[in-house]
Amino acid sequence: MNADGTISQADNTSLRELCLDIRRQVDALLMDASGDDMLQNVKLRTRASLAVIEEALSLYPRQTRLHTLSLSYNGGKDCLVMLILYLAALANYASALPEALQSIYIVSKDPFSQVEAFTLETSRKYHLALLRVERENMREAFAEYLSPQGAGKDVKAILVGTRRTDPHGSQLKDFSPTDGKWPAFMRVNAVVYWKYREIWQFIRYLKIPYCELYDLGYTSLGGTQDTHPNPALIVPEGETEGLLAPDGRRYRPAYELYEDEEERLGRDWAT
């Protein structure tokens, strides 16, 4: 970790090369002529999200846009899709990219070691200058990040991986400014209208590595004290499919869940 609290990145591929390569992969998805309805939905979501990110980038002068736009990243599936789309959009700015992208990792209380490891690994892979912040809640974490002394003191907008089906997400739009006691910034909700299955279709189509907990039946990642494998994915006794989770039961992987409403059945506060 660097002296300023950001996680070091050490990847031989430059950010420019990475963005161009990811854009080629995303474009290949968009040009796929498959008749699969789900894939068509994913293509529509992808185009819409790229347009939102492009709009966010266009709000600020070219010289300062990557100083005023940041990313909230915690290694979860939704943030991962948002990050890939952000990198794909940045291919249009490949000649003027920094070595790493400013970003913030708000750590869950009692974080999973697998989440910590995956977030660190992918921050290096995807060239994130990731500031790790541990606070009681997101509001306090963002307040520290955006303070005059904070690493994000110049940030005006933050890409956030919230979806409409998330807690407190039902009224969000593509662009939602903070209010109340929150620090002032624009939330860019680039994947807000995506469905659970669309998120996984995108990840699996592009073969994007994801946190190993998702293969153990976890569908929504928080901390170790409030997050469990999703009971909707339990493999019936006597059957051998799926992987053995820490509770001693077998679960199907997260991408085999179909209903958005069941996504958080493994979170204590979901019920």
Short mmCIF file of C-alpha atoms in Angstrom, two decimals:
data_model
loop_
_atom_site.label_atom_id
_atom_site.label_comp_id
_atom_site.label_asym_id
_atom_site.label_seq_id
_atom_site.Cartn_x
_atom_site.Cartn_y
_atom_site.Cartn_z
CA MET A 1 0.00 0.00 0.00
CA ASN A 2 1.27 3.49 -0.82
CA ALA A 3 2.01 6.16 1.78
CA ASP A 4 -1.22 8.01 0.85
CA GLY A 5 -3.33 4.94 1.62
CA THR A 6 -3.96 3.92 -1.96
CA ILE A 7 -3.35 0.34 -3.03
CA SER A 8 -0.40 0.01 -5.37
CA GLN A 9 -0.99 -1.37 -8.84
CA ALA A 10 1.65 -3.36 -10.67
CA ASP A 11 0.53 -4.66 -14.02
CA ASN A 12 2.72 -4.76 -17.10
CA THR A 13 -0.22 -3.82 -19.35
CA SER A 14 -0.76 -0.07 -19.44
CA LEU A 15 -4.15 1.43 -18.70
CA ARG A 16 -4.36 2.54 -22.31
CA GLU A 17 -3.79 -0.98 -23.62
CA LEU A 18 -6.23 -2.39 -21.08
CA CYS A 19 -9.01 0.02 -22.05
CA LEU A 20 -8.56 -0.64 -25.76
CA ASP A 21 -8.61 -4.40 -25.22
CA ILE A 22 -11.72 -4.28 -23.02
CA ARG A 23 -13.47 -2.05 -25.55
CA ARG A 24 -12.78 -4.60 -28.28
CA GLN A 25 -14.35 -7.30 -26.12
CA VAL A 26 -17.39 -5.18 -25.30
CA ASP A 27 -17.82 -4.25 -28.97
CA ALA A 28 -17.72 -7.95 -29.86
CA LEU A 29 -20.58 -8.52 -27.41
CA LEU A 30 -22.55 -5.66 -28.97
CA MET A 31 -22.06 -7.09 -32.45
CA ASP A 32 -23.11 -10.60 -31.47
CA ALA A 33 -26.08 -11.46 -33.67
CA SER A 34 -27.33 -14.21 -31.38
CA GLY A 35 -31.09 -14.46 -31.10
CA ASP A 36 -30.96 -15.14 -27.35
CA ASP A 37 -33.39 -12.73 -25.64
CA MET A 38 -31.24 -12.35 -22.54
CA LEU A 39 -28.19 -11.44 -24.57
CA GLN A 40 -30.21 -8.86 -26.47
CA ASN A 41 -31.27 -7.32 -23.16
CA VAL A 42 -27.65 -7.23 -22.02
CA LYS A 43 -26.66 -5.47 -25.23
CA LEU A 44 -29.34 -2.83 -24.64
CA ARG A 45 -28.17 -2.32 -21.05
CA THR A 46 -24.55 -2.14 -22.17
CA ARG A 47 -25.23 0.56 -24.75
CA ALA A 48 -27.28 2.56 -22.27
CA SER A 49 -24.61 2.32 -19.56
CA LEU A 50 -21.84 3.35 -21.94
CA ALA A 51 -23.93 6.38 -22.91
CA VAL A 52 -24.36 7.33 -19.24
CA ILE A 53 -20.63 7.07 -18.59
CA GLU A 54 -19.86 9.06 -21.72
CA GLU A 55 -22.26 11.75 -20.54
CA ALA A 56 -20.57 11.82 -17.14
CA LEU A 57 -17.19 12.22 -18.81
CA SER A 58 -18.51 15.02 -21.02
CA LEU A 59 -19.63 17.11 -18.04
CA TYR A 60 -16.08 18.19 -17.26
CA PRO A 61 -13.24 19.77 -19.26
CA ARG A 62 -11.00 17.27 -20.99
CA GLN A 63 -7.98 18.32 -18.94
CA THR A 64 -9.66 17.67 -15.57
CA ARG A 65 -12.37 15.07 -16.18
CA LEU A 66 -10.41 12.14 -14.76
CA HIS A 67 -9.63 14.20 -11.64
CA THR A 68 -13.27 15.13 -11.09
CA LEU A 69 -14.74 11.67 -11.78
CA SER A 70 -14.08 8.76 -9.44
CA LEU A 71 -15.25 5.18 -8.95
CA SER A 72 -16.66 3.39 -5.90
CA TYR A 73 -15.40 -0.19 -6.09
CA ASN A 74 -15.71 -3.05 -3.58
CA GLY A 75 -15.13 -6.14 -5.74
CA GLY A 76 -18.82 -7.06 -5.96
CA LYS A 77 -20.48 -8.20 -9.16
CA ASP A 78 -22.31 -4.92 -9.87
CA CYS A 79 -19.23 -2.76 -9.26
CA LEU A 80 -17.24 -5.15 -11.42
CA VAL A 81 -19.60 -4.71 -14.39
CA MET A 82 -19.57 -0.94 -13.85
CA LEU A 83 -15.77 -0.93 -13.80
CA ILE A 84 -15.50 -2.91 -17.03
CA LEU A 85 -17.92 -0.53 -18.74
CA TYR A 86 -15.99 2.47 -17.42
CA LEU A 87 -12.75 1.07 -18.83
CA ALA A 88 -14.47 0.38 -22.15
CA ALA A 89 -15.72 3.98 -22.31
CA LEU A 90 -12.24 5.30 -21.50
CA ALA A 91 -10.91 3.70 -24.69
CA ASN A 92 -12.17 6.87 -26.41
CA TYR A 93 -9.70 8.83 -24.29
CA ALA A 94 -6.79 6.42 -24.66
CA SER A 95 -4.29 9.13 -25.62
CA ALA A 96 -4.76 11.04 -22.36
CA LEU A 97 -5.13 8.45 -19.62
CA PRO A 98 -3.26 8.52 -16.30
CA GLU A 99 -1.29 5.56 -14.98
CA ALA A 100 -4.18 4.64 -12.67
CA LEU A 101 -7.78 5.70 -12.03
CA GLN A 102 -8.78 7.27 -8.76
CA SER A 103 -11.27 5.20 -6.82
CA ILE A 104 -12.49 4.40 -3.33
CA TYR A 105 -13.04 1.07 -1.59
CA ILE A 106 -15.46 1.38 1.34
CA VAL A 107 -14.73 -1.69 3.44
CA SER A 108 -17.63 -3.69 4.88
CA LYS A 109 -17.68 -4.35 8.60
CA ASP A 110 -15.93 -7.70 9.21
CA PRO A 111 -14.97 -8.12 5.55
CA PHE A 112 -14.48 -11.51 3.92
CA SER A 113 -10.82 -12.30 3.28
CA GLN A 114 -11.84 -13.47 -0.21
CA VAL A 115 -13.41 -10.07 -0.96
CA GLU A 116 -10.36 -8.22 0.35
CA ALA A 117 -8.03 -10.37 -1.75
CA PHE A 118 -10.15 -10.06 -4.89
CA THR A 119 -10.51 -6.29 -4.54
CA LEU A 120 -6.75 -5.92 -4.14
CA GLU A 121 -6.02 -8.26 -7.05
CA THR A 122 -8.44 -6.54 -9.44
CA SER A 123 -7.38 -3.03 -8.40
CA ARG A 124 -3.94 -3.95 -9.66
CA LYS A 125 -5.21 -5.68 -12.78
CA TYR A 126 -7.50 -2.80 -13.76
CA HIS A 127 -5.14 0.03 -12.76
CA LEU A 128 -7.07 1.57 -9.88
CA ALA A 129 -5.46 3.98 -7.42
CA LEU A 130 -7.82 2.57 -4.82
CA LEU A 131 -8.21 4.33 -1.48
CA ARG A 132 -9.27 1.85 1.22
CA VAL A 133 -11.57 3.50 3.78
CA GLU A 134 -13.01 1.90 6.92
CA ARG A 135 -15.84 3.90 8.46
CA GLU A 136 -19.16 3.19 10.19
CA ASN A 137 -21.16 3.95 7.05
CA MET A 138 -20.85 5.06 3.44
CA ARG A 139 -21.75 8.67 4.23
CA GLU A 140 -18.79 9.02 6.59
CA ALA A 141 -16.47 7.26 4.16
CA PHE A 142 -17.39 9.57 1.29
CA ALA A 143 -17.13 12.62 3.58
CA GLU A 144 -13.55 11.67 4.42
CA TYR A 145 -12.70 10.95 0.80
CA LEU A 146 -14.14 14.25 -0.50
CA SER A 147 -12.90 16.49 2.31
CA PRO A 148 -10.45 19.32 1.48
CA GLN A 149 -7.66 17.09 2.85
CA GLY A 150 -8.98 13.90 1.24
CA ALA A 151 -7.64 11.97 -1.74
CA GLY A 152 -10.81 12.86 -3.65
CA LYS A 153 -10.88 16.57 -2.83
CA ASP A 154 -11.31 17.47 -6.54
CA VAL A 155 -13.98 14.84 -7.22
CA LYS A 156 -17.40 16.08 -8.33
CA ALA A 157 -18.99 12.80 -9.43
CA ILE A 158 -18.59 9.15 -8.42
CA LEU A 159 -19.62 6.08 -10.39
CA VAL A 160 -21.59 3.84 -8.02
CA GLY A 161 -22.70 0.24 -8.67
CA THR A 162 -26.19 0.56 -7.14
CA ARG A 163 -29.13 -1.08 -8.92
CA ARG A 164 -32.85 -0.33 -8.61
CA THR A 165 -33.44 -3.54 -6.65
CA ASP A 166 -30.83 -2.61 -4.01
CA PRO A 167 -31.90 -1.17 -0.65
CA HIS A 168 -32.54 2.58 -1.11
CA GLY A 169 -32.12 2.18 -4.87
CA SER A 170 -35.72 2.14 -6.08
CA GLN A 171 -35.89 5.88 -6.81
CA LEU A 172 -32.43 6.33 -8.28
CA LYS A 173 -31.85 7.48 -11.84
CA ASP A 174 -28.74 7.50 -14.01
CA PHE A 175 -27.63 10.71 -12.32
CA SER A 176 -28.67 11.32 -8.70
CA PRO A 177 -27.11 14.15 -6.67
CA THR A 178 -26.66 13.54 -2.97
CA ASP A 179 -28.78 15.45 -0.48
CA GLY A 180 -29.34 15.87 3.24
CA LYS A 181 -26.27 15.32 5.38
CA TRP A 182 -24.31 13.58 2.64
CA PRO A 183 -21.26 15.31 1.15
CA ALA A 184 -22.18 16.97 -2.13
CA PHE A 185 -21.39 14.94 -5.24
CA MET A 186 -23.17 13.48 -8.25
CA ARG A 187 -23.82 9.75 -8.06
CA VAL A 188 -23.44 8.25 -11.52
CA ASN A 189 -25.51 5.06 -11.34
CA ALA A 190 -24.23 3.48 -14.51
CA VAL A 191 -25.84 0.05 -13.93
CA VAL A 192 -28.94 1.16 -12.02
CA TYR A 193 -31.44 -0.42 -14.44
CA TRP A 194 -29.65 -3.75 -14.85
CA LYS A 195 -31.34 -6.94 -13.67
CA TYR A 196 -29.53 -9.57 -11.62
CA ARG A 197 -29.40 -12.10 -14.48
CA GLU A 198 -28.15 -9.44 -16.91
CA ILE A 199 -25.23 -8.65 -14.62
CA TRP A 200 -24.22 -12.31 -14.63
CA GLN A 201 -24.79 -12.73 -18.36
CA PHE A 202 -22.38 -9.86 -19.00
CA ILE A 203 -19.75 -11.25 -16.62
CA ARG A 204 -19.93 -14.77 -18.01
CA TYR A 205 -20.10 -13.72 -21.67
CA LEU A 206 -16.89 -11.72 -21.32
CA LYS A 207 -15.36 -14.36 -19.00
CA ILE A 208 -14.58 -11.73 -16.38
CA PRO A 209 -12.97 -13.21 -13.25
CA TYR A 210 -15.15 -12.65 -10.18
CA CYS A 211 -14.92 -13.18 -6.42
CA GLU A 212 -14.83 -16.90 -5.54
CA LEU A 213 -17.61 -16.52 -2.94
CA TYR A 214 -20.15 -16.32 -5.76
CA ASP A 215 -19.36 -19.93 -6.65
CA LEU A 216 -20.23 -20.93 -3.07
CA GLY A 217 -23.81 -19.71 -3.27
CA TYR A 218 -23.30 -16.14 -2.08
CA THR A 219 -25.34 -13.72 -4.18
CA SER A 220 -24.91 -10.42 -2.28
CA LEU A 221 -21.66 -9.65 -0.47
CA GLY A 222 -21.50 -7.73 2.79
CA GLY A 223 -19.51 -8.67 5.90
CA THR A 224 -18.91 -12.07 7.46
CA GLN A 225 -21.46 -11.45 10.23
CA ASP A 226 -24.44 -10.57 8.04
CA THR A 227 -23.82 -12.46 4.80
CA HIS A 228 -24.49 -16.15 4.12
CA PRO A 229 -24.95 -18.42 1.10
CA ASN A 230 -28.34 -17.88 -0.51
CA PRO A 231 -30.87 -20.52 0.67
CA ALA A 232 -32.52 -20.39 -2.76
CA LEU A 233 -29.39 -22.05 -4.16
CA ILE A 234 -29.15 -24.96 -1.70
CA VAL A 235 -28.52 -28.29 -3.40
CA PRO A 236 -30.96 -30.94 -2.07
CA GLU A 237 -29.45 -33.51 0.26
CA GLY A 238 -28.14 -36.55 -1.57
CA GLU A 239 -27.20 -34.59 -4.69
CA THR A 240 -23.57 -33.82 -5.41
CA GLU A 241 -23.71 -30.79 -7.72
CA GLY A 242 -22.47 -27.44 -6.47
CA LEU A 243 -19.64 -26.58 -4.10
CA LEU A 244 -19.43 -27.12 -0.38
CA ALA A 245 -19.90 -23.83 1.50
CA PRO A 246 -18.56 -23.02 5.00
CA ASP A 247 -21.86 -24.08 6.57
CA GLY A 248 -21.30 -27.65 5.33
CA ARG A 249 -24.03 -27.55 2.67
CA ARG A 250 -23.73 -27.56 -1.09
CA TYR A 251 -24.90 -24.58 -3.13
CA ARG A 252 -25.29 -23.82 -6.79
CA PRO A 253 -23.30 -20.79 -8.03
CA ALA A 254 -24.72 -17.27 -7.87
CA TYR A 255 -25.26 -17.04 -11.62
CA GLU A 256 -27.90 -19.78 -11.45
CA LEU A 257 -30.26 -17.59 -9.43
CA TYR A 258 -33.00 -16.13 -11.62
CA GLU A 259 -35.17 -13.82 -9.50
CA ASP A 260 -34.05 -10.33 -8.49
CA GLU A 261 -36.24 -10.57 -5.40
CA GLU A 262 -34.21 -13.54 -4.11
CA GLU A 263 -30.79 -11.89 -4.48
CA ARG A 264 -30.51 -10.84 -0.83
CA LEU A 265 -32.01 -13.85 0.89
CA GLY A 266 -28.53 -14.56 2.21
CA ARG A 267 -28.29 -11.20 4.01
CA ASP A 268 -29.54 -10.98 7.60
CA TRP A 269 -31.26 -7.66 7.02
CA ALA A 270 -33.03 -8.92 3.89
CA THR A 271 -35.83 -10.43 5.93
#
